[in-house]
Tab-separated table of C-alpha atoms in Angstrom:
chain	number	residue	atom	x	y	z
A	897	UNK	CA	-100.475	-142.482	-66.743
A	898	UNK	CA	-98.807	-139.444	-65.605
A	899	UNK	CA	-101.117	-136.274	-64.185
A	900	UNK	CA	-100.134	-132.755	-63.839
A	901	UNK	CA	-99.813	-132.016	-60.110
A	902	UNK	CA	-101.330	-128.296	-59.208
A	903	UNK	CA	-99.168	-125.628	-57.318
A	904	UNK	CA	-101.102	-124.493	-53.871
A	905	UNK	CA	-101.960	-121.013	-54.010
A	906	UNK	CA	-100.996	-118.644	-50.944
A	907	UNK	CA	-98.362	-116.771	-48.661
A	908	UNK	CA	-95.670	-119.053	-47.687
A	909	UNK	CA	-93.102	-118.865	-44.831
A	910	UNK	CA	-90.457	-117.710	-47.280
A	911	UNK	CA	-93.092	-115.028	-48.693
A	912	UNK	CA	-93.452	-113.737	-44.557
A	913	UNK	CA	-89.815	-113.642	-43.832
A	914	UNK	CA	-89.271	-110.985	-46.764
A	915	UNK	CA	-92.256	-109.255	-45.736
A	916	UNK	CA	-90.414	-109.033	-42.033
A	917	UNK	CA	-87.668	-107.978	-43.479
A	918	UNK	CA	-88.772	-104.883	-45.345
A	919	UNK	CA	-90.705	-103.808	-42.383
A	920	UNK	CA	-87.689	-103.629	-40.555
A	921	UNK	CA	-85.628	-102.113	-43.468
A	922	UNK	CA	-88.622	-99.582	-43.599
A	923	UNK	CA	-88.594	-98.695	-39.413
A	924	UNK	CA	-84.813	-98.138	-39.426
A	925	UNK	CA	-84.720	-95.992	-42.758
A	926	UNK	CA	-87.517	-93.941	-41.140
A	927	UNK	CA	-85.653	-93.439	-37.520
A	928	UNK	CA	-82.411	-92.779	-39.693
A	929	UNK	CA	-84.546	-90.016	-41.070
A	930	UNK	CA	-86.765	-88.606	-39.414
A	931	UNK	CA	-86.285	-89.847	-35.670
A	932	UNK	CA	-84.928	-87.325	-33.056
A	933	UNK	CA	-81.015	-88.212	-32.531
A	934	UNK	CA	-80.815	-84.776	-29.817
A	935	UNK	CA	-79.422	-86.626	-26.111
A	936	UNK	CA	-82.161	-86.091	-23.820
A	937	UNK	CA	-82.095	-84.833	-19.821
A	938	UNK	CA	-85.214	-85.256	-17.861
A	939	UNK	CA	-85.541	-82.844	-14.889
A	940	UNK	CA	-87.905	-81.784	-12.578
A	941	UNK	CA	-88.986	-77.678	-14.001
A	942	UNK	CA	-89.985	-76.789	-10.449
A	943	UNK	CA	-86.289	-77.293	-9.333
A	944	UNK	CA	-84.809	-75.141	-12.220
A	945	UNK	CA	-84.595	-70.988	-12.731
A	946	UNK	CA	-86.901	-70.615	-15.602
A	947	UNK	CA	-86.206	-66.616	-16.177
A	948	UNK	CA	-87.893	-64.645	-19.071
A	949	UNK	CA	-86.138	-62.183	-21.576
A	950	UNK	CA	-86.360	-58.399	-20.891
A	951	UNK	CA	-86.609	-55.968	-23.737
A	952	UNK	CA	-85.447	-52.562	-21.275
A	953	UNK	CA	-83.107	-50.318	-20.316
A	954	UNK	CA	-79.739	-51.872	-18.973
A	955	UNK	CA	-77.960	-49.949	-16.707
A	956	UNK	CA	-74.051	-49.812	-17.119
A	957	UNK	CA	-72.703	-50.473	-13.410
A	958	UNK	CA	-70.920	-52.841	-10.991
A	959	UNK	CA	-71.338	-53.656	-7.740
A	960	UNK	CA	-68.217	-53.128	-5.604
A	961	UNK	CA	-67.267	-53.135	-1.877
A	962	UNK	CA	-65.207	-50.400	-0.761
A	963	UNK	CA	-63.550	-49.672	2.676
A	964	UNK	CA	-63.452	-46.593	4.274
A	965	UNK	CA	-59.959	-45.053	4.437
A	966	UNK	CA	-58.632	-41.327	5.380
A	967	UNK	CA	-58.252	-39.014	2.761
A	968	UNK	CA	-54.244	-38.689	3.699
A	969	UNK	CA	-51.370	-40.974	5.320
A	970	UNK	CA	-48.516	-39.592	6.571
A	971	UNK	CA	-45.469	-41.816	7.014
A	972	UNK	CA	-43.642	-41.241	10.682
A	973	UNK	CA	-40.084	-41.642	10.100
A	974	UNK	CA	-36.970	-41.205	12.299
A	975	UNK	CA	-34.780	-38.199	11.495
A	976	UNK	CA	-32.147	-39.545	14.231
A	977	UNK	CA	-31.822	-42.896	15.374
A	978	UNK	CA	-31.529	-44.125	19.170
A	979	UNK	CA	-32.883	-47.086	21.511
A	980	UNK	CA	-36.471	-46.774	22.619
A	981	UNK	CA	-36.435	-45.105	26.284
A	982	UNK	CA	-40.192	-44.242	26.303
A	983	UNK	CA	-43.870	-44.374	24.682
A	984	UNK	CA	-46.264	-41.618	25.186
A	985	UNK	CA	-48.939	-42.002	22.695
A	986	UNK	CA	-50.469	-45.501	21.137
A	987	UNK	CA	-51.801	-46.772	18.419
A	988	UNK	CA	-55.785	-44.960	17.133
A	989	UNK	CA	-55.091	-42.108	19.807
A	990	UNK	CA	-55.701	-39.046	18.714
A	991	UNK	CA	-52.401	-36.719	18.097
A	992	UNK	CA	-51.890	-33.226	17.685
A	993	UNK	CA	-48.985	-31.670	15.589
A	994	UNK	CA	-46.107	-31.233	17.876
A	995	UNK	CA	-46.970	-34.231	20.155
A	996	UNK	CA	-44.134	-36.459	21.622
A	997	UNK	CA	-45.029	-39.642	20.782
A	998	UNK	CA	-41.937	-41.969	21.849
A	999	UNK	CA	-38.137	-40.828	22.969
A	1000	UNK	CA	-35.151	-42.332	21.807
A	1001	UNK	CA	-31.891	-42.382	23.454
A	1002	UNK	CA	-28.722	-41.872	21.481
A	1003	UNK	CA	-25.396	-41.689	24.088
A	1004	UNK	CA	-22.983	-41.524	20.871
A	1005	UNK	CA	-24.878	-38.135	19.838
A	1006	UNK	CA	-24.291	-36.473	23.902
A	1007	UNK	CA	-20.730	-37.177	23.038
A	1008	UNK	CA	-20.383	-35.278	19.525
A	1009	UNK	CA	-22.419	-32.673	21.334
A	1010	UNK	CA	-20.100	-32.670	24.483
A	1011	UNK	CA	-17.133	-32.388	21.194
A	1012	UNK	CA	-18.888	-29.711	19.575
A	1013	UNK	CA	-19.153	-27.717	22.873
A	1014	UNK	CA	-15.326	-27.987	23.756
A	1015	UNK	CA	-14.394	-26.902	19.897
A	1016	UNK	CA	-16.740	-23.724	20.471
A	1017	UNK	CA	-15.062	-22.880	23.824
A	1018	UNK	CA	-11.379	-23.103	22.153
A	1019	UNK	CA	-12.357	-21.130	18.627
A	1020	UNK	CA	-14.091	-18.610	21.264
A	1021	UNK	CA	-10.740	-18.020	23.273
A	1022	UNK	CA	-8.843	-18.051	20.044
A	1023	UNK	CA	-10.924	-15.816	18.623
A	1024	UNK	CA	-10.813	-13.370	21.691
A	1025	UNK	CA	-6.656	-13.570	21.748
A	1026	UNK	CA	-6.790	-12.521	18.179
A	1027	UNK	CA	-8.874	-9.523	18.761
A	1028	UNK	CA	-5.984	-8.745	21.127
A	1029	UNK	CA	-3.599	-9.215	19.252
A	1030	UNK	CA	-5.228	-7.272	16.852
A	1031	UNK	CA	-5.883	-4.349	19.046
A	1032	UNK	CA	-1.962	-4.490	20.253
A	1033	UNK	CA	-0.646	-4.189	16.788
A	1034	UNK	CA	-3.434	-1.135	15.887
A	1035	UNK	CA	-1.715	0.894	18.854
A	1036	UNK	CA	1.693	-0.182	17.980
A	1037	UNK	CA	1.022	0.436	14.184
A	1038	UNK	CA	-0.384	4.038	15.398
A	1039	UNK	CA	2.354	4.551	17.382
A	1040	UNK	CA	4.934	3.995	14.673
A	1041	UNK	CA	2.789	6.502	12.129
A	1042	UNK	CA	2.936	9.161	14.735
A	1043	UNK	CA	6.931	8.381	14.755
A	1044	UNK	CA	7.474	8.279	11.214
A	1045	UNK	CA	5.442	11.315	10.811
A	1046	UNK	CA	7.237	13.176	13.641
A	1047	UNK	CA	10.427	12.233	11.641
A	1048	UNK	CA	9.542	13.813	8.625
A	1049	UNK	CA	8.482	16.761	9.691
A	1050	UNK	CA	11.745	17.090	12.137
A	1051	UNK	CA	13.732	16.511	9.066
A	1052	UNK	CA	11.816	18.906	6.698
A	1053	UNK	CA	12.343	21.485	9.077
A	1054	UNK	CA	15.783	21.090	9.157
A	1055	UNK	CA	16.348	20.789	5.311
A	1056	UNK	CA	13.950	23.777	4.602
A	1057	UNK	CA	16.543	25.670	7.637
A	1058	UNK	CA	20.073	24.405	5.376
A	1059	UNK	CA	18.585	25.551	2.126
A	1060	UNK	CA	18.302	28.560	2.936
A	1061	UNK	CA	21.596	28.920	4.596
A	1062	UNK	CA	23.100	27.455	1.947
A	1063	UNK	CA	21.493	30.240	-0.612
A	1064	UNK	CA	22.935	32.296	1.800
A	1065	UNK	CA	26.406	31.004	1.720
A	1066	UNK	CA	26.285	30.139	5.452
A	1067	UNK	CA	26.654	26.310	5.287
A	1068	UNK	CA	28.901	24.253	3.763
A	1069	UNK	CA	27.445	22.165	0.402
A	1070	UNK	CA	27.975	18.654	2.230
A	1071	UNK	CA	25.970	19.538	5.307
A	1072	UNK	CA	23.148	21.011	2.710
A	1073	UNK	CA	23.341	17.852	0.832
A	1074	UNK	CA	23.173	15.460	3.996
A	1075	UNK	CA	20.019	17.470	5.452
A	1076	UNK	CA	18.338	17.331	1.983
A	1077	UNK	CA	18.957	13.211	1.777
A	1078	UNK	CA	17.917	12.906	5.508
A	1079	UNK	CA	14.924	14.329	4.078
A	1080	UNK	CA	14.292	12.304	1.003
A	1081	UNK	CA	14.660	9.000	3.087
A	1082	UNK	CA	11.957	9.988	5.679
A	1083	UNK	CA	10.065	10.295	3.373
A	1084	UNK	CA	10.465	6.702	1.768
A	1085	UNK	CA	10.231	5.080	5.429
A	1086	UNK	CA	6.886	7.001	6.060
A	1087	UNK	CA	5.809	5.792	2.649
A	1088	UNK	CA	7.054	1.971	3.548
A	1089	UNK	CA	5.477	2.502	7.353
A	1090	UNK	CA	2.121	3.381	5.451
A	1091	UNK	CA	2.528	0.242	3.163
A	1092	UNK	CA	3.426	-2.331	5.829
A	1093	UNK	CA	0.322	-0.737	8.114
A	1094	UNK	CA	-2.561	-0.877	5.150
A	1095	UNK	CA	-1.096	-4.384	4.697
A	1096	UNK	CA	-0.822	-5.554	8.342
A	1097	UNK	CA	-4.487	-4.181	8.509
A	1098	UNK	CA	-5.867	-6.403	5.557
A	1099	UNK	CA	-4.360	-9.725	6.948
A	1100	UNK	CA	-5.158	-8.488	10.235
A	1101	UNK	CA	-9.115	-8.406	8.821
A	1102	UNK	CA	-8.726	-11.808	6.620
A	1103	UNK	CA	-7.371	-13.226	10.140
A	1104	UNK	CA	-10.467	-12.143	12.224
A	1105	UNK	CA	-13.082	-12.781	9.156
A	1106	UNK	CA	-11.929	-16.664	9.147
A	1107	UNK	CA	-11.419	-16.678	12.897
A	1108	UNK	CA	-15.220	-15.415	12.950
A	1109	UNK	CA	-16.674	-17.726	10.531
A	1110	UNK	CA	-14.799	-20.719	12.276
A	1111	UNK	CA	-16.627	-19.703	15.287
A	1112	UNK	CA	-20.199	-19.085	13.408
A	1113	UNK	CA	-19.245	-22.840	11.854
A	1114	UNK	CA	-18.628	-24.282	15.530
A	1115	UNK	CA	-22.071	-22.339	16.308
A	1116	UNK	CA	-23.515	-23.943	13.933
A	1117	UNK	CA	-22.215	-27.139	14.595
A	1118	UNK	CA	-23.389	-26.925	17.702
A	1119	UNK	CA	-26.606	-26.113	17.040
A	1120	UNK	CA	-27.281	-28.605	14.623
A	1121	UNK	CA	-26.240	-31.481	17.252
A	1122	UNK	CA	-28.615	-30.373	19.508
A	1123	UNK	CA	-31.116	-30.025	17.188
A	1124	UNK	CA	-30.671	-33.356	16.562
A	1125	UNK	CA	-30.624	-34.371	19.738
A	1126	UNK	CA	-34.350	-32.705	20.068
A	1127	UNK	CA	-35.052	-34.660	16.961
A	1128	UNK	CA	-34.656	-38.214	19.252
A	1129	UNK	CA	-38.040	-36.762	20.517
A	1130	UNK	CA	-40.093	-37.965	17.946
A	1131	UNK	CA	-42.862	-35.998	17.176
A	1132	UNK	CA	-46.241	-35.931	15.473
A	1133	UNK	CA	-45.888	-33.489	12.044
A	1134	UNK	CA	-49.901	-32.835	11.706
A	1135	UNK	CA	-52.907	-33.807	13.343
A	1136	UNK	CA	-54.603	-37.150	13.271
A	1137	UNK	CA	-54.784	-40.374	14.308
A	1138	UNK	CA	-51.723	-42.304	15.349
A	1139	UNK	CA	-52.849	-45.433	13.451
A	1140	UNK	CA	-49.314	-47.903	13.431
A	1141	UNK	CA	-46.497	-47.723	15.684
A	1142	UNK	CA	-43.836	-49.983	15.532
A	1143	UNK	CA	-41.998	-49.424	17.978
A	1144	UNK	CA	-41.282	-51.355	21.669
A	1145	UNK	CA	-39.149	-50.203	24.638
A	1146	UNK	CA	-35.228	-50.752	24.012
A	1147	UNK	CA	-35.257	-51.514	20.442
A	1148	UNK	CA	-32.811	-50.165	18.289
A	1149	UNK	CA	-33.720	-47.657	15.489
A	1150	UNK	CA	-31.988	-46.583	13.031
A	1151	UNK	CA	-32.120	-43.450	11.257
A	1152	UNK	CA	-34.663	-42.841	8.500
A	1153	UNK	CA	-36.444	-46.095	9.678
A	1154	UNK	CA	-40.179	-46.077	9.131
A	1155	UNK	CA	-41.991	-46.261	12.818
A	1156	UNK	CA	-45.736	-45.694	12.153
A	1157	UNK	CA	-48.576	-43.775	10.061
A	1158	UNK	CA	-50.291	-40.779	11.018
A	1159	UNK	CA	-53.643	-41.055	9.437
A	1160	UNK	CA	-55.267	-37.066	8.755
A	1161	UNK	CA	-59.272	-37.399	9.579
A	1162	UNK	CA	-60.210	-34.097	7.867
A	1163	UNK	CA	-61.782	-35.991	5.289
A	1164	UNK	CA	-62.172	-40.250	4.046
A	1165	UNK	CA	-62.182	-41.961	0.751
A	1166	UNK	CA	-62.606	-45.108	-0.184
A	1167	UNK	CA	-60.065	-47.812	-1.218
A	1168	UNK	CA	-62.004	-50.468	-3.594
A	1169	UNK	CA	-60.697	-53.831	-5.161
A	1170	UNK	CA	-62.448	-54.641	-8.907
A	1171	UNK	CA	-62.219	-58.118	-11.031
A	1172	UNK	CA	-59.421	-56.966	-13.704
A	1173	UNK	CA	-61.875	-58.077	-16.537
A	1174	UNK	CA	-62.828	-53.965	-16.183
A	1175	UNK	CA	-59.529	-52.707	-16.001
A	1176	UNK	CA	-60.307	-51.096	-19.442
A	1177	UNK	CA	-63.579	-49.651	-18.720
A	1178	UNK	CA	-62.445	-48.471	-15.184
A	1179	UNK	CA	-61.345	-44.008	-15.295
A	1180	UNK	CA	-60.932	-40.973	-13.427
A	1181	UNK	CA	-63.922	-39.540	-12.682
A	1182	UNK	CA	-66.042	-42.184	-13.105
A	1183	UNK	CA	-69.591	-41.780	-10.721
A	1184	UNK	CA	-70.460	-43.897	-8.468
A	1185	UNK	CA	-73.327	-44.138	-5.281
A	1186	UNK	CA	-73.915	-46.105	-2.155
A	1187	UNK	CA	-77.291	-45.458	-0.300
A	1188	UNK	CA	-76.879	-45.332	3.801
A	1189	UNK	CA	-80.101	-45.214	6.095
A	1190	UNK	CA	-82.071	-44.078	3.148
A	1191	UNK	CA	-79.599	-41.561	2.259
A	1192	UNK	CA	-77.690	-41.503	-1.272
A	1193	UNK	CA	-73.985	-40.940	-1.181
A	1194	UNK	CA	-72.252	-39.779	-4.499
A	1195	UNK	CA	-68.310	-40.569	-5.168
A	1196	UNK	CA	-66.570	-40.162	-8.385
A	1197	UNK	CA	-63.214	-42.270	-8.979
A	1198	UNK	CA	-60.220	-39.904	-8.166
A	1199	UNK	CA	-57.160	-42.371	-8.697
A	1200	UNK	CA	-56.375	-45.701	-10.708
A	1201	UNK	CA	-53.932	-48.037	-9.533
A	1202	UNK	CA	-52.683	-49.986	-12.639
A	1203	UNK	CA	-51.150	-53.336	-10.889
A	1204	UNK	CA	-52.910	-56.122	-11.097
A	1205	UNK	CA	-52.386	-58.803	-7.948
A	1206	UNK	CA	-54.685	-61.979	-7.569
A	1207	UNK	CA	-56.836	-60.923	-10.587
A	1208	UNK	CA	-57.281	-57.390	-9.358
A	1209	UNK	CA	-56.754	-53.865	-9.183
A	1210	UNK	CA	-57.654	-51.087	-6.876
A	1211	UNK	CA	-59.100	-47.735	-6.857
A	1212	UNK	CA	-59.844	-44.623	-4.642
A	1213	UNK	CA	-62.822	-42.898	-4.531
A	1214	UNK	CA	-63.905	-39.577	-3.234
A	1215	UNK	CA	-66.931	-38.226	-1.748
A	1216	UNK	CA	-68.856	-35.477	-3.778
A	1217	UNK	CA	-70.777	-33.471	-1.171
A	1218	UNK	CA	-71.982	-34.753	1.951
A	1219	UNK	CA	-70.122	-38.091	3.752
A	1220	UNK	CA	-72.453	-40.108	6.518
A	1221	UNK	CA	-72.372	-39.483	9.899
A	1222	UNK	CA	-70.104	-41.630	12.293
A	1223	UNK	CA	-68.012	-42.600	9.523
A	1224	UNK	CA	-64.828	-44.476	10.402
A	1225	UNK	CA	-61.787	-45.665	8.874
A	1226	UNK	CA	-62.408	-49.359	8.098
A	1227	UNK	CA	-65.922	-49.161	7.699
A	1228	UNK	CA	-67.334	-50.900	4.388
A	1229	UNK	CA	-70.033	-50.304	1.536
A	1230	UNK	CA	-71.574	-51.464	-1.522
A	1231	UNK	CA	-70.913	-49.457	-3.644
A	1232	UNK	CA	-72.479	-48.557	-7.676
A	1233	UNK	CA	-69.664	-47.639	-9.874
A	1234	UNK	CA	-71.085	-46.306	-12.651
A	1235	UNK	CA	-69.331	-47.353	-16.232
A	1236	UNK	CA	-71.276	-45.894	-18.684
A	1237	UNK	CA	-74.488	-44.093	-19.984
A	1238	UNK	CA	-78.040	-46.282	-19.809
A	1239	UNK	CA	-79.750	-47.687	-23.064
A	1240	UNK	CA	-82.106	-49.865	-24.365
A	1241	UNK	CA	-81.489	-53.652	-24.912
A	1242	UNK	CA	-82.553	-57.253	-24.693
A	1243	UNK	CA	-82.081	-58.355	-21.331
A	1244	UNK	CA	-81.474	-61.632	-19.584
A	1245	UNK	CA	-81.113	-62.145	-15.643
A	1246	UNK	CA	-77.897	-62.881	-14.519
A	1247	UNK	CA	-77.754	-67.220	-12.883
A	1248	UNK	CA	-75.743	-69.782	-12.782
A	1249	UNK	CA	-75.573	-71.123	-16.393
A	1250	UNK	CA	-72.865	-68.339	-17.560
A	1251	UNK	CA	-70.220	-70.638	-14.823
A	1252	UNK	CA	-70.656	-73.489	-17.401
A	1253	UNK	CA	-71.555	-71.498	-20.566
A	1254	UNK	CA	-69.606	-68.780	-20.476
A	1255	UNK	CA	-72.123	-67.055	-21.849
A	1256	UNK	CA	-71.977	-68.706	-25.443
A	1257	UNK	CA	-75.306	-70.618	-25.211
A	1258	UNK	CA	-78.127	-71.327	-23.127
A	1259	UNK	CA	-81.400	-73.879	-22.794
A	1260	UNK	CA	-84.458	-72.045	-23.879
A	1261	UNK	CA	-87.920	-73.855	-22.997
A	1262	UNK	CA	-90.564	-74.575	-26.068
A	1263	UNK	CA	-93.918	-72.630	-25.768
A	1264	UNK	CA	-95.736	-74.771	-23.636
A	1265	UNK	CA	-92.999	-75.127	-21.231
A	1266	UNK	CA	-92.212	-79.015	-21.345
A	1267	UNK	CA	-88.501	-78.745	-22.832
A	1268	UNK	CA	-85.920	-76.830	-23.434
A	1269	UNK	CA	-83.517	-77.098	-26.010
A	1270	UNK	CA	-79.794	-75.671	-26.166
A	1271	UNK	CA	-79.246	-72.471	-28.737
A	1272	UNK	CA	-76.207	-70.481	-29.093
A	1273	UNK	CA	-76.077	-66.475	-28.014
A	1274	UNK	CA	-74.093	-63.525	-28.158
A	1275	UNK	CA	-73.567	-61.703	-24.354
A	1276	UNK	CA	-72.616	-58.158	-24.146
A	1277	UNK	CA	-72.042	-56.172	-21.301
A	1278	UNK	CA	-73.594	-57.375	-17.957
A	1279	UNK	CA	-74.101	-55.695	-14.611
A	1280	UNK	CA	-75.132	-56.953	-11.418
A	1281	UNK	CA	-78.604	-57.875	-12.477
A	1282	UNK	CA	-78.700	-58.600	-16.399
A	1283	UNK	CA	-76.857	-59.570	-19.196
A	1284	UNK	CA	-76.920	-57.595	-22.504
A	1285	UNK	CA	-77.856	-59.917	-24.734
A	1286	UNK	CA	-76.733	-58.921	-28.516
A	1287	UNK	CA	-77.769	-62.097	-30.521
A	1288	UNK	CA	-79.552	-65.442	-30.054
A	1289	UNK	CA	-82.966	-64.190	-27.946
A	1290	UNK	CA	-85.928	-62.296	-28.358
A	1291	UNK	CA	-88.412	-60.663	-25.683
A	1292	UNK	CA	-90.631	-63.029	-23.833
A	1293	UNK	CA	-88.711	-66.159	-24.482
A	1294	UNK	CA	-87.967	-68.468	-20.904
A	1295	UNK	CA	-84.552	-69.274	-20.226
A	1296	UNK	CA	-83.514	-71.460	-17.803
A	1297	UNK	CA	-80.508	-69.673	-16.091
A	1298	UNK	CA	-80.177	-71.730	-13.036
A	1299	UNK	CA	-76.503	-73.681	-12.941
A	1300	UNK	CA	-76.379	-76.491	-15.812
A	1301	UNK	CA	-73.690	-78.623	-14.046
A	1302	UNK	CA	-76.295	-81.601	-14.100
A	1303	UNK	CA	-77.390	-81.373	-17.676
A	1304	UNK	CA	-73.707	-82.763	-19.033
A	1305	UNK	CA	-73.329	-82.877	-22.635
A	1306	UNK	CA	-77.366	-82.996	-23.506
A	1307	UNK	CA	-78.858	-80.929	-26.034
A	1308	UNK	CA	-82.573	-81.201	-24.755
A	1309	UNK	CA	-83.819	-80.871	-21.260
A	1310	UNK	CA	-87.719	-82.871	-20.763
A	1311	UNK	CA	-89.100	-81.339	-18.225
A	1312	UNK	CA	-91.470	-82.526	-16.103
């Protein structure tokens, strides 16, 4: 007959493989979860720039090298050109105003002199037969007054004698009449002889004013020629330092052509060269300090210049007070330009991370100093030693601010 076989109790391979899977099912939902997914950089912490944030007082300045320049330049330039015949002075001698420093021969300039010289001799002689002339026609002009004159009186005599004959009945009408008219006309020539004189005299006077200011011209002339011809000494204008001459023996220069600087050592400033990321920030007046064998120097910004060439722009500055001894152009300092007034803020020392950061985000290291994870910050204004920080830090927290060209793309540095 037929018996009822008995199911075995127990776990059975089937009843392990679900088990299996649920385990797994269970490990990947949890590292889904809850596991760290952050990419991970191990590096060694003594190798690194662990820094610590500041709360103090940040101090609105840049470091910038300036060069030592004089206070004035004044361009040497050629007021008559020539070929080079001679130096006298060279380069960084010392000059004084009225110094020859090179002559310059110009043979084209003897010749307009030699011209001039010839035209002065000839308006001269002219001028001299005019006077002459001048002088004859005054004594023949006299001469003719004293004629006229003569004439008139000779004739008024006479008439003055007929008339009264003729009251008298002594002479006949027509002789009367012919006395009276001989009269009448001297008269009229002495009149004309005093007309033609007072005009002869004002031509006369024109003649001898243009003859003398054609001769004051040709003076002139002449003069200016050989003033020029002094100018192919070319001299020194002030004081100073001859510091370029460009210039050899038997070149050609022409006139107005720029041959050299004369550098004026009454006084220096100095010419300095800053990134134009503080073109804005960057004003007249501005202070600014450089210390020199334990000595403090104060400047303040005197000029601007606004072009910008290879991602920079250039200012002077001027001493305030006392300048070092043995100071020389070309000389160079350090110099703290000032940009505005000190207050308090959350600093962070200036490294290498801001290359790859830009400033936008930074490792900072947990409390016990084994990692460091990546958090994003606000930077403000930085000098030469700090960064303002505005957001993103506190006091006391570690940064590492050494360069972060090894960490990549990580978000977490182990460190070790």
């Amino acid at each position: 007959m037929d018996r009822v076989i008995e199911k075995k109790k127990g776990l059975k391979m089937k009843h392990l493989y679900i088990v299996g899977g649920v385990l797994v099912f269970l490990l990947l939902l949890y590292q889904i979860l809850m596991a760290d997914h952050q990419s991970v950089f191990r590096a060694e912490k003594d190798k690194l720039t662990v820094s610590t944030v500041e709360d103090g007082q940040f101090n609105d300045y840049i470091t910038i090298i300036g060069q030592v320049e004089p206070i004035t330049t004044i361009y040497l330039d050629v007021e008559e050109g020539g070929k080079v015949e001679e130096i006298y002075i060279k380069e960084g001698e010392e000059v004084k105003k009225g110094d020859v420093i090179l002559k310059l021969k110009n043979t084209d300039l003897n010749t307009t002199i030699m011209q001039s010289e010839s035209q002065l001799a000839y308006h001269a002689n002219e001028l001299r037969n005019t006077q002459i002339q001048i002088e004859q026609q005054q004594i023949q002009n006299k001469r003719q007054k004293l004629e006229i004159d003569l004439k008139v009186v000779q004739a008024k005599r006479k008439f003055n004698q007929y008339e009264r004959l003729y009251k008298e009945e002594l002479v006949a009408k027509e002789e009367y009449l012919q006395t009276k008219e001989d009269y009448e006309l001297s008269l009229r020539e002495q009149e004309l002889t005093y007309q033609k004189m007072v005009q002869d005299s004002i031509f006369r006077t024109n003649q001898r004013t243009s003859m003398d200011e054609s001769l004051e011209n040709t003076r002139l002339s002449l003069q200016m020629a050989k003033e020029r011809l002094e100018n192919l000494n070319v001299k020194a204008p002030v004081d100073g330092q001859l510091g370029l001459l460009d210039a050899e023996i038997g070149q050609s220069i022409s006139r107005g052509q720029r041959l050299g600087l004369i550098h004026i050592l009454t006084d220096f400033k100095i010419n300095a060269k800053i990134d134009e990321h503080y073109i804005d920030r960057v004003r007249r007046e501005l202070p600014a300090a450089f210390d020199r064998g334990g000595t403090t120097y104060r400047l303040n910004v005197k000029k601007v210049y606004p072009e910008v060439r290879e991602g920079q722009f250039r200012i002077d500055l001027i001493f305030e007070g006392e300048t070092p001894e043995n100071i020389r152009t070309g000389q160079t300092y350090h110099i703290k330009l000032e940009l505005g007034q000190s207050e308090k803020a959350v600093l962070l020392p200036r490294g290498g991370f801001f290359q790859s950061t830009g400033g936008q985000w930074v490792f900072v290291l947990n409390e016990n100093g084994t990692e460091a994870t990546k958090r994003p910050i606000r930077i403000g204004k930085q000098n030469p030693q700090y960064y303002e920080v505005l957001e993103g830090l506190e006091p006391g927290e570690k940064v590492i601010t050494s360069s972060y060209e090894l960490f990549g793309n990580n978000d977490k540095i182990i460190l070790r």
